């Protein structure tokens, strides 16, 4: 068991899908090399994104099959996927594989190595976000500083339906998002034990960006 550092209920969706859990344990493994790490990040992101858009509205449509008309449902929601640079880049292609019409924004945030406080160095978002579903992809939710900043940037740009997809969360990060942005839903396969003195998640998987790109 871990101590819950946040109140209940909190809009956190714990994704227990076996494919996600299988990929997660391999991501955690310190012997996993960057080439395999990238494939696993893609695979787990597919599952998480699938869950994050489970409740999206669809529109009734009719098409002609080669034999006769058929009724069905099309996904017409405007979706914007927003990777938080740099580690979120390892998740964005999976979301675009599921949702090829999604628009893409980018937010660049970098944690200071001493203080773990994130500062923004880049932001480029598509226009007219007020009726969009914005999916932030950032694999690690540690102190929550980066996620809170990214959500704030999106809200200032007009986004109202904001969902955060991450691969490992710490209770502290969940609590920070809940306190600053209680309406934001978080999708994660794991809430770990906590943070170490350097604000890395325990047990976590280390520095996601470094392991993704081999910059350790
Ligand atoms: C990592 C990670 C998150 C952030 C999480 O990024 O990808 O964005 O830390 O930590 P927090 O919840 O305490 O803010 P980092 O700043 O190391 O940059 P990188 O993606 O360029 O490696
Ligand atoms: N960023 C990472 O990549 N890993 C952590 O454990 C915390 C922040």
PDB file of C-alpha atoms and ligand atoms in Angstrom, residues 111 140 142 199-201 204-209, ligand 2:
ATOM      1  CA  UNK A 111      12.717  21.166 -14.437  1.00  0.00           C
ATOM      2  CA  UNK A 140       6.016  11.674 -15.499  1.00  0.00           C
ATOM      3  CA  UNK A 142       6.271  13.975 -10.104  1.00  0.00           C
ATOM      4  CA  UNK A 199      11.938  14.863  -6.529  1.00  0.00           C
ATOM      5  CA  UNK A 200      12.272  11.731  -8.649  1.00  0.00           C
ATOM      6  CA  UNK A 201       9.439   9.234  -8.442  1.00  0.00           C
ATOM      7  CA  UNK A 204       9.458   5.227 -10.855  1.00  0.00           C
ATOM      8  CA  UNK A 205      11.579   4.514 -13.883  1.00  0.00           C
ATOM      9  CA  UNK A 206      14.297   7.157 -13.659  1.00  0.00           C
ATOM     10  CA  UNK A 207      14.551  10.096 -16.032  1.00  0.00           C
ATOM     11  CA  UNK A 208      12.077   9.351 -18.811  1.00  0.00           C
ATOM     12  CA  UNK A 209      13.505  11.817 -21.328  1.00  0.00           C
TER      13      UNK A 209
HETATM   14  N1  LIG B   2      11.018  13.376 -14.381  1.00  0.00           N
HETATM   15  C1  LIG B   2      11.401  12.124 -14.718  1.00  0.00           C
HETATM   16  O1  LIG B   2      11.747  11.879 -15.878  1.00  0.00           O
HETATM   17  N2  LIG B   2      11.373  11.181 -13.776  1.00  0.00           N
HETATM   18  C2  LIG B   2      10.998  11.414 -12.495  1.00  0.00           C
HETATM   19  O2  LIG B   2      11.006  10.493 -11.670  1.00  0.00           O
HETATM   20  C3  LIG B   2      10.614  12.726 -12.165  1.00  0.00           C
HETATM   21  C4  LIG B   2      10.620  13.688 -13.132  1.00  0.00           C
END
